[in-house]
């Protein structure tokens, strides 16, 4: 076919574009998976609000007990004529006198019935509750994730036996497990963490098993197996990195459950014991004095509610960011 038939008359009809300053359409520029997750997460205003709520509470939990004027165990009191008067919700016979004695002291959340500063105790209790939740959930994630991946990858009789064990463990009521642990363990942080470890890993294992069943037949797993990679190398080097998204989402939802469980255990008297304090033990103390000093229960309840709200908003944000809908892309 001749050049004239193609509409080409001479060489000037063509122009090389190598020297041009080309503009890249950033809207369609390629981006990594986790960058895309971060972009979608940051666009979610509720998720960002959850991050801010949790970050502020964690900041106060870390710094407030350090910079506070009073220790979380310190009883603020003065001696008057050999009689000790504590800075608590004041008894009527000492009201006027004590008002003058403690006029130069500030208690933002007031004091409890023993004269201890509730501001310091609330944030120290939040620190203890968060520490317990993070430690327990981190260990649960490792145990549940490993258990589920091994069960899903090997399948067959191995999977059947491991899943029957999960069904038996999951059918035992949590209160029964806690009661048994309380017989053999002293009350305190160790008992709470042990209770969370025994009960909270099952959900993590189910999610990781489901992801493993979906991923173990993929081409890259077959290629690794063909090249002679071992089973555990494939599980933890090939499959595990591709299950991180759903596991992170599950962790975000598990943290508020762990915080609430700790609060419940401390409230019923098998968790944190004096002189330590946690959100649950502060709620218990406030509940015991709710008819006389109703304000005491408000700070720990508000902190607990905000923590659970913040982590649930973060979990929702991660779930939507890791699997965005078409209309949100």
PDB file of C-alpha atoms in Angstrom:
ATOM      1  CA  UNK A   1       0.000   0.000   0.000  1.00  0.00           C
ATOM      2  CA  UNK A   2       1.443   3.330  -1.023  1.00  0.00           C
ATOM      3  CA  UNK A   3       2.051   6.271   1.302  1.00  0.00           C
ATOM      4  CA  UNK A   4      -0.407   8.420  -0.661  1.00  0.00           C
ATOM      5  CA  UNK A   5      -3.208   5.949   0.039  1.00  0.00           C
ATOM      6  CA  UNK A   6      -2.471   6.158   3.813  1.00  0.00           C
ATOM      7  CA  UNK A   7      -2.573   9.952   3.776  1.00  0.00           C
ATOM      8  CA  UNK A   8       1.168  10.210   4.343  1.00  0.00           C
ATOM      9  CA  UNK A   9       2.795  12.740   2.082  1.00  0.00           C
ATOM     10  CA  UNK A  10       6.282  13.249   3.545  1.00  0.00           C
ATOM     11  CA  UNK A  11       8.434  12.736   6.613  1.00  0.00           C
ATOM     12  CA  UNK A  12       7.315  16.041   8.135  1.00  0.00           C
ATOM     13  CA  UNK A  13       3.978  14.460   8.941  1.00  0.00           C
ATOM     14  CA  UNK A  14       5.638  12.660  11.882  1.00  0.00           C
ATOM     15  CA  UNK A  15       7.107  14.132  15.047  1.00  0.00           C
ATOM     16  CA  UNK A  16       9.111  12.340  17.734  1.00  0.00           C
ATOM     17  CA  UNK A  17       7.764  13.001  21.238  1.00  0.00           C
ATOM     18  CA  UNK A  18      10.917  12.076  23.181  1.00  0.00           C
ATOM     19  CA  UNK A  19      11.781  15.712  23.743  1.00  0.00           C
ATOM     20  CA  UNK A  20       8.348  16.765  24.934  1.00  0.00           C
ATOM     21  CA  UNK A  21       7.513  17.548  28.554  1.00  0.00           C
ATOM     22  CA  UNK A  22       4.797  14.953  29.140  1.00  0.00           C
ATOM     23  CA  UNK A  23       2.378  15.371  32.044  1.00  0.00           C
ATOM     24  CA  UNK A  24       1.417  12.254  33.997  1.00  0.00           C
ATOM     25  CA  UNK A  25      -2.204  11.880  35.032  1.00  0.00           C
ATOM     26  CA  UNK A  26      -1.765  11.456  38.762  1.00  0.00           C
ATOM     27  CA  UNK A  27      -5.331  10.212  39.213  1.00  0.00           C
ATOM     28  CA  UNK A  28      -4.470   7.029  37.348  1.00  0.00           C
ATOM     29  CA  UNK A  29      -0.845   6.742  38.383  1.00  0.00           C
ATOM     30  CA  UNK A  30       0.076   3.336  39.710  1.00  0.00           C
ATOM     31  CA  UNK A  31       0.350   3.039  43.505  1.00  0.00           C
ATOM     32  CA  UNK A  32       1.197   0.288  45.924  1.00  0.00           C
ATOM     33  CA  UNK A  33      -1.416  -1.738  47.775  1.00  0.00           C
ATOM     34  CA  UNK A  34      -0.725  -0.315  51.225  1.00  0.00           C
ATOM     35  CA  UNK A  35      -0.558   3.227  49.874  1.00  0.00           C
ATOM     36  CA  UNK A  36      -4.008   2.698  48.434  1.00  0.00           C
ATOM     37  CA  UNK A  37      -5.215   1.367  51.797  1.00  0.00           C
ATOM     38  CA  UNK A  38      -3.789   4.443  53.552  1.00  0.00           C
ATOM     39  CA  UNK A  39      -5.477   6.784  51.041  1.00  0.00           C
ATOM     40  CA  UNK A  40      -8.875   5.121  51.479  1.00  0.00           C
ATOM     41  CA  UNK A  41      -8.473   5.039  55.265  1.00  0.00           C
ATOM     42  CA  UNK A  42      -7.606   8.743  55.467  1.00  0.00           C
ATOM     43  CA  UNK A  43     -10.635   9.621  53.338  1.00  0.00           C
ATOM     44  CA  UNK A  44     -12.875   7.982  55.942  1.00  0.00           C
ATOM     45  CA  UNK A  45     -13.669  10.790  58.383  1.00  0.00           C
ATOM     46  CA  UNK A  46     -15.076   8.460  61.049  1.00  0.00           C
ATOM     47  CA  UNK A  47     -11.933   6.300  60.951  1.00  0.00           C
ATOM     48  CA  UNK A  48      -9.719   9.375  61.304  1.00  0.00           C
ATOM     49  CA  UNK A  49     -11.893  10.520  64.213  1.00  0.00           C
ATOM     50  CA  UNK A  50     -11.372   7.100  65.828  1.00  0.00           C
ATOM     51  CA  UNK A  51      -7.594   7.441  65.456  1.00  0.00           C
ATOM     52  CA  UNK A  52      -7.706  10.887  67.061  1.00  0.00           C
ATOM     53  CA  UNK A  53      -9.834   9.637  69.979  1.00  0.00           C
ATOM     54  CA  UNK A  54      -7.564   6.667  70.681  1.00  0.00           C
ATOM     55  CA  UNK A  55      -4.388   8.736  70.240  1.00  0.00           C
ATOM     56  CA  UNK A  56      -5.575  11.408  72.684  1.00  0.00           C
ATOM     57  CA  UNK A  57      -6.557   8.828  75.313  1.00  0.00           C
ATOM     58  CA  UNK A  58      -3.251   6.984  74.908  1.00  0.00           C
ATOM     59  CA  UNK A  59      -1.366  10.283  75.208  1.00  0.00           C
ATOM     60  CA  UNK A  60      -3.166  11.139  78.437  1.00  0.00           C
ATOM     61  CA  UNK A  61      -2.680   7.586  79.736  1.00  0.00           C
ATOM     62  CA  UNK A  62       1.076   7.868  79.186  1.00  0.00           C
ATOM     63  CA  UNK A  63       1.705  11.453  80.285  1.00  0.00           C
ATOM     64  CA  UNK A  64      -1.002  12.374  82.802  1.00  0.00           C
ATOM     65  CA  UNK A  65       0.161  10.061  85.640  1.00  0.00           C
ATOM     66  CA  UNK A  66       3.737  11.259  85.099  1.00  0.00           C
ATOM     67  CA  UNK A  67       3.055  15.001  85.261  1.00  0.00           C
ATOM     68  CA  UNK A  68       0.226  14.809  87.800  1.00  0.00           C
ATOM     69  CA  UNK A  69       0.727  16.456  91.154  1.00  0.00           C
ATOM     70  CA  UNK A  70      -0.529  13.381  93.031  1.00  0.00           C
ATOM     71  CA  UNK A  71       0.289   9.691  92.728  1.00  0.00           C
ATOM     72  CA  UNK A  72      -2.433   7.238  91.876  1.00  0.00           C
ATOM     73  CA  UNK A  73      -2.114   5.657  95.365  1.00  0.00           C
ATOM     74  CA  UNK A  74      -1.552   8.898  97.252  1.00  0.00           C
ATOM     75  CA  UNK A  75      -4.199   9.858  99.805  1.00  0.00           C
ATOM     76  CA  UNK A  76      -4.415  13.629  99.994  1.00  0.00           C
ATOM     77  CA  UNK A  77      -5.017  14.578 103.631  1.00  0.00           C
ATOM     78  CA  UNK A  78      -4.184  17.165 106.265  1.00  0.00           C
ATOM     79  CA  UNK A  79      -3.992  16.946 110.062  1.00  0.00           C
ATOM     80  CA  UNK A  80      -6.162  19.262 112.123  1.00  0.00           C
ATOM     81  CA  UNK A  81      -5.755  19.097 115.882  1.00  0.00           C
ATOM     82  CA  UNK A  82      -4.445  15.559 115.612  1.00  0.00           C
ATOM     83  CA  UNK A  83      -7.339  14.476 113.405  1.00  0.00           C
ATOM     84  CA  UNK A  84      -6.732  13.527 109.780  1.00  0.00           C
ATOM     85  CA  UNK A  85      -9.085  14.972 107.189  1.00  0.00           C
ATOM     86  CA  UNK A  86      -8.849  13.546 103.687  1.00  0.00           C
ATOM     87  CA  UNK A  87      -9.751  15.359 100.469  1.00  0.00           C
ATOM     88  CA  UNK A  88     -12.800  13.331  99.615  1.00  0.00           C
ATOM     89  CA  UNK A  89     -16.415  14.169  99.020  1.00  0.00           C
ATOM     90  CA  UNK A  90     -16.792  15.957 102.265  1.00  0.00           C
ATOM     91  CA  UNK A  91     -18.851  14.865 105.204  1.00  0.00           C
ATOM     92  CA  UNK A  92     -21.323  17.546 106.315  1.00  0.00           C
ATOM     93  CA  UNK A  93     -19.685  18.099 109.695  1.00  0.00           C
ATOM     94  CA  UNK A  94     -16.324  18.865 108.040  1.00  0.00           C
ATOM     95  CA  UNK A  95     -17.605  20.561 104.888  1.00  0.00           C
ATOM     96  CA  UNK A  96     -16.841  24.184 105.705  1.00  0.00           C
ATOM     97  CA  UNK A  97     -13.570  23.446 107.479  1.00  0.00           C
ATOM     98  CA  UNK A  98     -12.295  21.076 104.774  1.00  0.00           C
ATOM     99  CA  UNK A  99     -13.287  23.456 102.006  1.00  0.00           C
ATOM    100  CA  UNK A 100     -10.801  25.946 103.423  1.00  0.00           C
ATOM    101  CA  UNK A 101      -8.124  23.318 104.055  1.00  0.00           C
ATOM    102  CA  UNK A 102      -8.100  22.119 100.440  1.00  0.00           C
ATOM    103  CA  UNK A 103      -8.878  25.456  98.775  1.00  0.00           C
ATOM    104  CA  UNK A 104      -5.375  25.585  97.246  1.00  0.00           C
ATOM    105  CA  UNK A 105      -5.644  22.090  95.678  1.00  0.00           C
ATOM    106  CA  UNK A 106      -7.251  21.229  92.350  1.00  0.00           C
ATOM    107  CA  UNK A 107      -8.867  17.892  91.533  1.00  0.00           C
ATOM    108  CA  UNK A 108     -10.185  17.913  87.968  1.00  0.00           C
ATOM    109  CA  UNK A 109     -12.226  14.716  88.381  1.00  0.00           C
ATOM    110  CA  UNK A 110     -12.619  15.047  92.127  1.00  0.00           C
ATOM    111  CA  UNK A 111     -11.401  12.444  94.604  1.00  0.00           C
ATOM    112  CA  UNK A 112     -12.589   8.981  95.551  1.00  0.00           C
ATOM    113  CA  UNK A 113     -13.912   7.911  98.945  1.00  0.00           C
ATOM    114  CA  UNK A 114     -10.355   7.455 100.264  1.00  0.00           C
ATOM    115  CA  UNK A 115      -9.126  10.893  99.191  1.00  0.00           C
ATOM    116  CA  UNK A 116      -7.147   9.833  96.094  1.00  0.00           C
ATOM    117  CA  UNK A 117      -7.084  11.989  92.975  1.00  0.00           C
ATOM    118  CA  UNK A 118      -9.468  10.519  90.380  1.00  0.00           C
ATOM    119  CA  UNK A 119      -7.735  12.327  87.499  1.00  0.00           C
ATOM    120  CA  UNK A 120      -4.493  10.431  88.096  1.00  0.00           C
ATOM    121  CA  UNK A 121      -6.237   7.149  88.873  1.00  0.00           C
ATOM    122  CA  UNK A 122      -8.406   7.319  85.744  1.00  0.00           C
ATOM    123  CA  UNK A 123      -5.502   7.767  83.358  1.00  0.00           C
ATOM    124  CA  UNK A 124      -3.309   5.272  85.196  1.00  0.00           C
ATOM    125  CA  UNK A 125      -6.197   2.789  84.992  1.00  0.00           C
ATOM    126  CA  UNK A 126      -6.527   3.482  81.268  1.00  0.00           C
ATOM    127  CA  UNK A 127      -2.805   2.759  80.888  1.00  0.00           C
ATOM    128  CA  UNK A 128      -3.156  -0.588  82.677  1.00  0.00           C
ATOM    129  CA  UNK A 129      -6.230  -1.577  80.653  1.00  0.00           C
ATOM    130  CA  UNK A 130      -4.570  -0.674  77.347  1.00  0.00           C
ATOM    131  CA  UNK A 131      -1.384  -2.528  78.300  1.00  0.00           C
ATOM    132  CA  UNK A 132      -3.339  -5.673  79.163  1.00  0.00           C
ATOM    133  CA  UNK A 133      -5.376  -5.465  75.957  1.00  0.00           C
ATOM    134  CA  UNK A 134      -2.377  -4.924  73.661  1.00  0.00           C
ATOM    135  CA  UNK A 135      -0.272  -7.681  75.235  1.00  0.00           C
ATOM    136  CA  UNK A 136      -3.122 -10.191  75.208  1.00  0.00           C
ATOM    137  CA  UNK A 137      -4.234  -9.420  71.660  1.00  0.00           C
ATOM    138  CA  UNK A 138      -0.650  -9.526  70.331  1.00  0.00           C
ATOM    139  CA  UNK A 139      -0.117 -13.003  71.779  1.00  0.00           C
ATOM    140  CA  UNK A 140      -3.596 -14.085  70.640  1.00  0.00           C
ATOM    141  CA  UNK A 141      -2.798 -12.890  67.135  1.00  0.00           C
ATOM    142  CA  UNK A 142       0.386 -14.970  66.993  1.00  0.00           C
ATOM    143  CA  UNK A 143      -1.283 -18.096  68.404  1.00  0.00           C
ATOM    144  CA  UNK A 144      -4.530 -17.840  66.441  1.00  0.00           C
ATOM    145  CA  UNK A 145      -2.863 -16.839  63.185  1.00  0.00           C
ATOM    146  CA  UNK A 146      -0.344 -19.694  63.324  1.00  0.00           C
ATOM    147  CA  UNK A 147      -2.998 -22.224  64.333  1.00  0.00           C
ATOM    148  CA  UNK A 148      -5.388 -21.199  61.569  1.00  0.00           C
ATOM    149  CA  UNK A 149      -2.738 -21.085  58.829  1.00  0.00           C
ATOM    150  CA  UNK A 150      -1.382 -24.531  59.701  1.00  0.00           C
ATOM    151  CA  UNK A 151      -4.887 -25.984  59.897  1.00  0.00           C
ATOM    152  CA  UNK A 152      -5.967 -24.489  56.584  1.00  0.00           C
ATOM    153  CA  UNK A 153      -2.784 -25.306  54.678  1.00  0.00           C
ATOM    154  CA  UNK A 154      -2.455 -29.000  55.564  1.00  0.00           C
ATOM    155  CA  UNK A 155      -6.194 -29.722  55.427  1.00  0.00           C
ATOM    156  CA  UNK A 156      -7.496 -33.291  55.580  1.00  0.00           C
ATOM    157  CA  UNK A 157      -7.213 -35.115  58.902  1.00  0.00           C
ATOM    158  CA  UNK A 158      -4.984 -32.410  60.368  1.00  0.00           C
ATOM    159  CA  UNK A 159      -7.609 -29.758  59.672  1.00  0.00           C
ATOM    160  CA  UNK A 160     -10.426 -31.952  61.004  1.00  0.00           C
ATOM    161  CA  UNK A 161      -8.646 -32.653  64.291  1.00  0.00           C
ATOM    162  CA  UNK A 162      -7.608 -29.030  64.808  1.00  0.00           C
ATOM    163  CA  UNK A 163     -11.089 -27.712  64.035  1.00  0.00           C
ATOM    164  CA  UNK A 164     -12.741 -30.182  66.404  1.00  0.00           C
ATOM    165  CA  UNK A 165     -10.446 -28.902  69.148  1.00  0.00           C
ATOM    166  CA  UNK A 166     -11.533 -25.326  68.370  1.00  0.00           C
ATOM    167  CA  UNK A 167     -15.193 -26.342  68.520  1.00  0.00           C
ATOM    168  CA  UNK A 168     -14.672 -27.928  71.939  1.00  0.00           C
ATOM    169  CA  UNK A 169     -12.705 -24.916  73.238  1.00  0.00           C
ATOM    170  CA  UNK A 170     -15.259 -22.471  71.863  1.00  0.00           C
ATOM    171  CA  UNK A 171     -18.198 -24.322  73.420  1.00  0.00           C
ATOM    172  CA  UNK A 172     -16.912 -23.841  76.979  1.00  0.00           C
ATOM    173  CA  UNK A 173     -18.477 -20.687  78.538  1.00  0.00           C
ATOM    174  CA  UNK A 174     -15.993 -17.920  79.230  1.00  0.00           C
ATOM    175  CA  UNK A 175     -17.102 -17.546  82.836  1.00  0.00           C
ATOM    176  CA  UNK A 176     -16.344 -21.219  83.473  1.00  0.00           C
ATOM    177  CA  UNK A 177     -12.819 -20.779  82.119  1.00  0.00           C
ATOM    178  CA  UNK A 178     -12.296 -17.660  84.229  1.00  0.00           C
ATOM    179  CA  UNK A 179     -13.586 -19.417  87.344  1.00  0.00           C
ATOM    180  CA  UNK A 180     -11.164 -22.311  86.810  1.00  0.00           C
ATOM    181  CA  UNK A 181      -8.245 -19.934  86.258  1.00  0.00           C
ATOM    182  CA  UNK A 182      -9.177 -17.985  89.397  1.00  0.00           C
ATOM    183  CA  UNK A 183      -8.794 -21.179  91.445  1.00  0.00           C
ATOM    184  CA  UNK A 184      -5.177 -21.730  90.375  1.00  0.00           C
ATOM    185  CA  UNK A 185      -4.003 -18.140  89.885  1.00  0.00           C
ATOM    186  CA  UNK A 186      -3.832 -15.059  92.058  1.00  0.00           C
ATOM    187  CA  UNK A 187      -5.997 -12.104  91.156  1.00  0.00           C
ATOM    188  CA  UNK A 188      -4.280  -9.437  89.086  1.00  0.00           C
ATOM    189  CA  UNK A 189      -2.886  -8.671  85.672  1.00  0.00           C
ATOM    190  CA  UNK A 190      -1.677 -12.250  85.122  1.00  0.00           C
ATOM    191  CA  UNK A 191      -5.157 -13.698  85.600  1.00  0.00           C
ATOM    192  CA  UNK A 192      -6.736 -11.187  83.207  1.00  0.00           C
ATOM    193  CA  UNK A 193      -4.126 -11.796  80.489  1.00  0.00           C
ATOM    194  CA  UNK A 194      -4.467 -15.579  80.898  1.00  0.00           C
ATOM    195  CA  UNK A 195      -8.262 -15.333  80.561  1.00  0.00           C
ATOM    196  CA  UNK A 196      -7.909 -13.276  77.381  1.00  0.00           C
ATOM    197  CA  UNK A 197      -5.315 -15.668  75.953  1.00  0.00           C
ATOM    198  CA  UNK A 198      -7.538 -18.691  76.489  1.00  0.00           C
ATOM    199  CA  UNK A 199     -10.671 -17.177  74.948  1.00  0.00           C
ATOM    200  CA  UNK A 200      -9.736 -14.589  72.298  1.00  0.00           C
ATOM    201  CA  UNK A 201      -7.482 -16.521  69.888  1.00  0.00           C
ATOM    202  CA  UNK A 202     -10.262 -18.659  68.394  1.00  0.00           C
ATOM    203  CA  UNK A 203     -11.755 -15.916  66.221  1.00  0.00           C
ATOM    204  CA  UNK A 204      -8.309 -15.016  64.892  1.00  0.00           C
ATOM    205  CA  UNK A 205      -7.625 -18.635  63.930  1.00  0.00           C
ATOM    206  CA  UNK A 206     -10.892 -18.933  61.997  1.00  0.00           C
ATOM    207  CA  UNK A 207     -10.141 -15.853  59.912  1.00  0.00           C
ATOM    208  CA  UNK A 208      -6.569 -16.909  59.126  1.00  0.00           C
ATOM    209  CA  UNK A 209      -7.755 -20.435  58.214  1.00  0.00           C
ATOM    210  CA  UNK A 210     -10.369 -19.057  55.818  1.00  0.00           C
ATOM    211  CA  UNK A 211      -7.775 -16.844  54.143  1.00  0.00           C
ATOM    212  CA  UNK A 212      -5.326 -19.758  53.889  1.00  0.00           C
ATOM    213  CA  UNK A 213      -7.935 -21.984  52.217  1.00  0.00           C
ATOM    214  CA  UNK A 214      -8.486 -19.245  49.665  1.00  0.00           C
ATOM    215  CA  UNK A 215      -4.812 -18.543  48.989  1.00  0.00           C
ATOM    216  CA  UNK A 216      -3.107 -21.933  49.140  1.00  0.00           C
ATOM    217  CA  UNK A 217      -4.186 -22.848  45.578  1.00  0.00           C
ATOM    218  CA  UNK A 218      -2.843 -19.645  44.027  1.00  0.00           C
ATOM    219  CA  UNK A 219      -0.179 -19.780  41.330  1.00  0.00           C
ATOM    220  CA  UNK A 220       2.630 -18.313  43.419  1.00  0.00           C
ATOM    221  CA  UNK A 221       2.093 -20.991  46.086  1.00  0.00           C
ATOM    222  CA  UNK A 222       2.183 -23.703  43.412  1.00  0.00           C
ATOM    223  CA  UNK A 223       5.362 -22.169  41.994  1.00  0.00           C
ATOM    224  CA  UNK A 224       7.049 -22.156  45.419  1.00  0.00           C
ATOM    225  CA  UNK A 225       6.018 -25.766  46.007  1.00  0.00           C
ATOM    226  CA  UNK A 226       7.359 -26.737  42.579  1.00  0.00           C
ATOM    227  CA  UNK A 227      10.702 -25.099  43.361  1.00  0.00           C
ATOM    228  CA  UNK A 228      11.008 -27.237  46.477  1.00  0.00           C
ATOM    229  CA  UNK A 229       9.953 -24.781  49.209  1.00  0.00           C
ATOM    230  CA  UNK A 230       8.928 -26.397  52.490  1.00  0.00           C
ATOM    231  CA  UNK A 231       5.420 -26.226  53.907  1.00  0.00           C
ATOM    232  CA  UNK A 232       6.245 -23.839  56.737  1.00  0.00           C
ATOM    233  CA  UNK A 233       8.224 -21.604  54.393  1.00  0.00           C
ATOM    234  CA  UNK A 234       5.159 -21.350  52.143  1.00  0.00           C
ATOM    235  CA  UNK A 235       2.832 -20.752  55.113  1.00  0.00           C
ATOM    236  CA  UNK A 236       4.822 -18.001  56.780  1.00  0.00           C
ATOM    237  CA  UNK A 237       6.637 -16.481  53.799  1.00  0.00           C
ATOM    238  CA  UNK A 238       4.094 -16.756  50.989  1.00  0.00           C
ATOM    239  CA  UNK A 239       0.598 -17.020  52.483  1.00  0.00           C
ATOM    240  CA  UNK A 240       0.966 -15.060  55.732  1.00  0.00           C
ATOM    241  CA  UNK A 241       1.879 -11.680  54.116  1.00  0.00           C
ATOM    242  CA  UNK A 242      -1.287 -11.886  52.012  1.00  0.00           C
ATOM    243  CA  UNK A 243      -3.517 -12.452  55.040  1.00  0.00           C
ATOM    244  CA  UNK A 244      -2.302  -9.434  57.019  1.00  0.00           C
ATOM    245  CA  UNK A 245      -5.197  -7.196  55.922  1.00  0.00           C
ATOM    246  CA  UNK A 246      -8.092  -9.219  57.400  1.00  0.00           C
ATOM    247  CA  UNK A 247      -6.004 -10.020  60.480  1.00  0.00           C
ATOM    248  CA  UNK A 248      -5.344  -6.314  61.132  1.00  0.00           C
ATOM    249  CA  UNK A 249      -9.070  -5.658  60.874  1.00  0.00           C
ATOM    250  CA  UNK A 250      -9.801  -8.474  63.342  1.00  0.00           C
ATOM    251  CA  UNK A 251      -7.168  -7.109  65.744  1.00  0.00           C
ATOM    252  CA  UNK A 252      -8.787  -3.670  65.690  1.00  0.00           C
ATOM    253  CA  UNK A 253     -12.126  -5.208  66.611  1.00  0.00           C
ATOM    254  CA  UNK A 254     -10.562  -7.506  69.232  1.00  0.00           C
ATOM    255  CA  UNK A 255      -8.857  -4.729  71.217  1.00  0.00           C
ATOM    256  CA  UNK A 256     -12.113  -3.119  72.473  1.00  0.00           C
ATOM    257  CA  UNK A 257     -13.435  -6.597  73.320  1.00  0.00           C
ATOM    258  CA  UNK A 258     -10.290  -7.218  75.388  1.00  0.00           C
ATOM    259  CA  UNK A 259     -10.626  -3.842  77.134  1.00  0.00           C
ATOM    260  CA  UNK A 260     -14.262  -4.554  77.960  1.00  0.00           C
ATOM    261  CA  UNK A 261     -13.403  -8.073  79.177  1.00  0.00           C
ATOM    262  CA  UNK A 262     -10.720  -6.666  81.470  1.00  0.00           C
ATOM    263  CA  UNK A 263     -13.184  -4.087  82.793  1.00  0.00           C
ATOM    264  CA  UNK A 264     -15.779  -6.811  83.389  1.00  0.00           C
ATOM    265  CA  UNK A 265     -13.325  -9.089  85.223  1.00  0.00           C
ATOM    266  CA  UNK A 266     -12.135  -6.235  87.427  1.00  0.00           C
ATOM    267  CA  UNK A 267     -15.738  -5.192  88.049  1.00  0.00           C
ATOM    268  CA  UNK A 268     -16.731  -8.653  89.306  1.00  0.00           C
ATOM    269  CA  UNK A 269     -13.638  -8.817  91.514  1.00  0.00           C
ATOM    270  CA  UNK A 270     -11.336 -11.289  89.735  1.00  0.00           C
ATOM    271  CA  UNK A 271      -9.214  -8.768  87.872  1.00  0.00           C
ATOM    272  CA  UNK A 272      -7.007  -5.918  89.034  1.00  0.00           C
ATOM    273  CA  UNK A 273      -6.768  -5.578  92.807  1.00  0.00           C
ATOM    274  CA  UNK A 274      -5.681  -2.735  95.049  1.00  0.00           C
ATOM    275  CA  UNK A 275      -3.426  -0.808  95.174  1.00  0.00           C
ATOM    276  CA  UNK A 276      -3.347  -1.038  91.373  1.00  0.00           C
ATOM    277  CA  UNK A 277      -6.262   0.271  89.392  1.00  0.00           C
ATOM    278  CA  UNK A 278      -7.780  -0.202  85.962  1.00  0.00           C
ATOM    279  CA  UNK A 279     -10.859   1.031  84.161  1.00  0.00           C
ATOM    280  CA  UNK A 280     -12.847  -1.908  85.519  1.00  0.00           C
ATOM    281  CA  UNK A 281     -11.748  -1.512  89.132  1.00  0.00           C
ATOM    282  CA  UNK A 282     -12.536   2.221  89.011  1.00  0.00           C
ATOM    283  CA  UNK A 283     -16.003   1.470  87.653  1.00  0.00           C
ATOM    284  CA  UNK A 284     -16.492  -1.053  90.455  1.00  0.00           C
ATOM    285  CA  UNK A 285     -15.438   1.506  93.082  1.00  0.00           C
ATOM    286  CA  UNK A 286     -17.730   4.123  91.538  1.00  0.00           C
ATOM    287  CA  UNK A 287     -20.624   1.666  91.412  1.00  0.00           C
ATOM    288  CA  UNK A 288     -20.211   0.831  95.097  1.00  0.00           C
ATOM    289  CA  UNK A 289     -20.538   4.546  95.945  1.00  0.00           C
ATOM    290  CA  UNK A 290     -23.030   5.516  93.238  1.00  0.00           C
ATOM    291  CA  UNK A 291     -25.781   6.455  95.690  1.00  0.00           C
ATOM    292  CA  UNK A 292     -23.480   8.702  97.767  1.00  0.00           C
ATOM    293  CA  UNK A 293     -20.819   9.890  95.303  1.00  0.00           C
ATOM    294  CA  UNK A 294     -22.319   9.381  91.817  1.00  0.00           C
ATOM    295  CA  UNK A 295     -19.699  11.506  90.052  1.00  0.00           C
ATOM    296  CA  UNK A 296     -16.942   8.943  90.711  1.00  0.00           C
ATOM    297  CA  UNK A 297     -18.216   6.489  88.113  1.00  0.00           C
ATOM    298  CA  UNK A 298     -18.392   9.003  85.259  1.00  0.00           C
ATOM    299  CA  UNK A 299     -14.664   9.423  84.317  1.00  0.00           C
ATOM    300  CA  UNK A 300     -13.826   5.689  83.913  1.00  0.00           C
ATOM    301  CA  UNK A 301     -17.119   4.989  82.102  1.00  0.00           C
ATOM    302  CA  UNK A 302     -16.488   7.855  79.654  1.00  0.00           C
ATOM    303  CA  UNK A 303     -12.898   6.689  78.989  1.00  0.00           C
ATOM    304  CA  UNK A 304     -14.086   3.096  78.434  1.00  0.00           C
ATOM    305  CA  UNK A 305     -16.855   4.222  76.060  1.00  0.00           C
ATOM    306  CA  UNK A 306     -14.503   6.448  74.067  1.00  0.00           C
ATOM    307  CA  UNK A 307     -11.868   3.702  73.790  1.00  0.00           C
ATOM    308  CA  UNK A 308     -14.395   1.168  72.511  1.00  0.00           C
ATOM    309  CA  UNK A 309     -15.888   3.713  70.106  1.00  0.00           C
ATOM    310  CA  UNK A 310     -12.472   4.757  68.788  1.00  0.00           C
ATOM    311  CA  UNK A 311     -11.193   1.226  68.153  1.00  0.00           C
ATOM    312  CA  UNK A 312     -14.462   0.184  66.501  1.00  0.00           C
ATOM    313  CA  UNK A 313     -14.287   3.197  64.175  1.00  0.00           C
ATOM    314  CA  UNK A 314     -10.691   2.283  63.304  1.00  0.00           C
ATOM    315  CA  UNK A 315     -11.730  -1.315  62.653  1.00  0.00           C
ATOM    316  CA  UNK A 316     -14.549  -0.190  60.341  1.00  0.00           C
ATOM    317  CA  UNK A 317     -12.129   2.104  58.537  1.00  0.00           C
ATOM    318  CA  UNK A 318      -9.605  -0.682  57.974  1.00  0.00           C
ATOM    319  CA  UNK A 319     -12.316  -3.064  56.789  1.00  0.00           C
ATOM    320  CA  UNK A 320     -13.529  -0.577  54.178  1.00  0.00           C
ATOM    321  CA  UNK A 321     -10.004   0.468  53.167  1.00  0.00           C
ATOM    322  CA  UNK A 322      -8.803  -3.116  52.688  1.00  0.00           C
ATOM    323  CA  UNK A 323     -11.837  -4.006  50.550  1.00  0.00           C
ATOM    324  CA  UNK A 324     -13.119  -0.711  49.108  1.00  0.00           C
ATOM    325  CA  UNK A 325     -16.411  -0.575  47.286  1.00  0.00           C
ATOM    326  CA  UNK A 326     -16.504   0.464  43.626  1.00  0.00           C
ATOM    327  CA  UNK A 327     -18.326   3.715  44.340  1.00  0.00           C
ATOM    328  CA  UNK A 328     -15.657   4.695  46.912  1.00  0.00           C
ATOM    329  CA  UNK A 329     -12.703   4.134  44.600  1.00  0.00           C
TER     330      UNK A 329
END
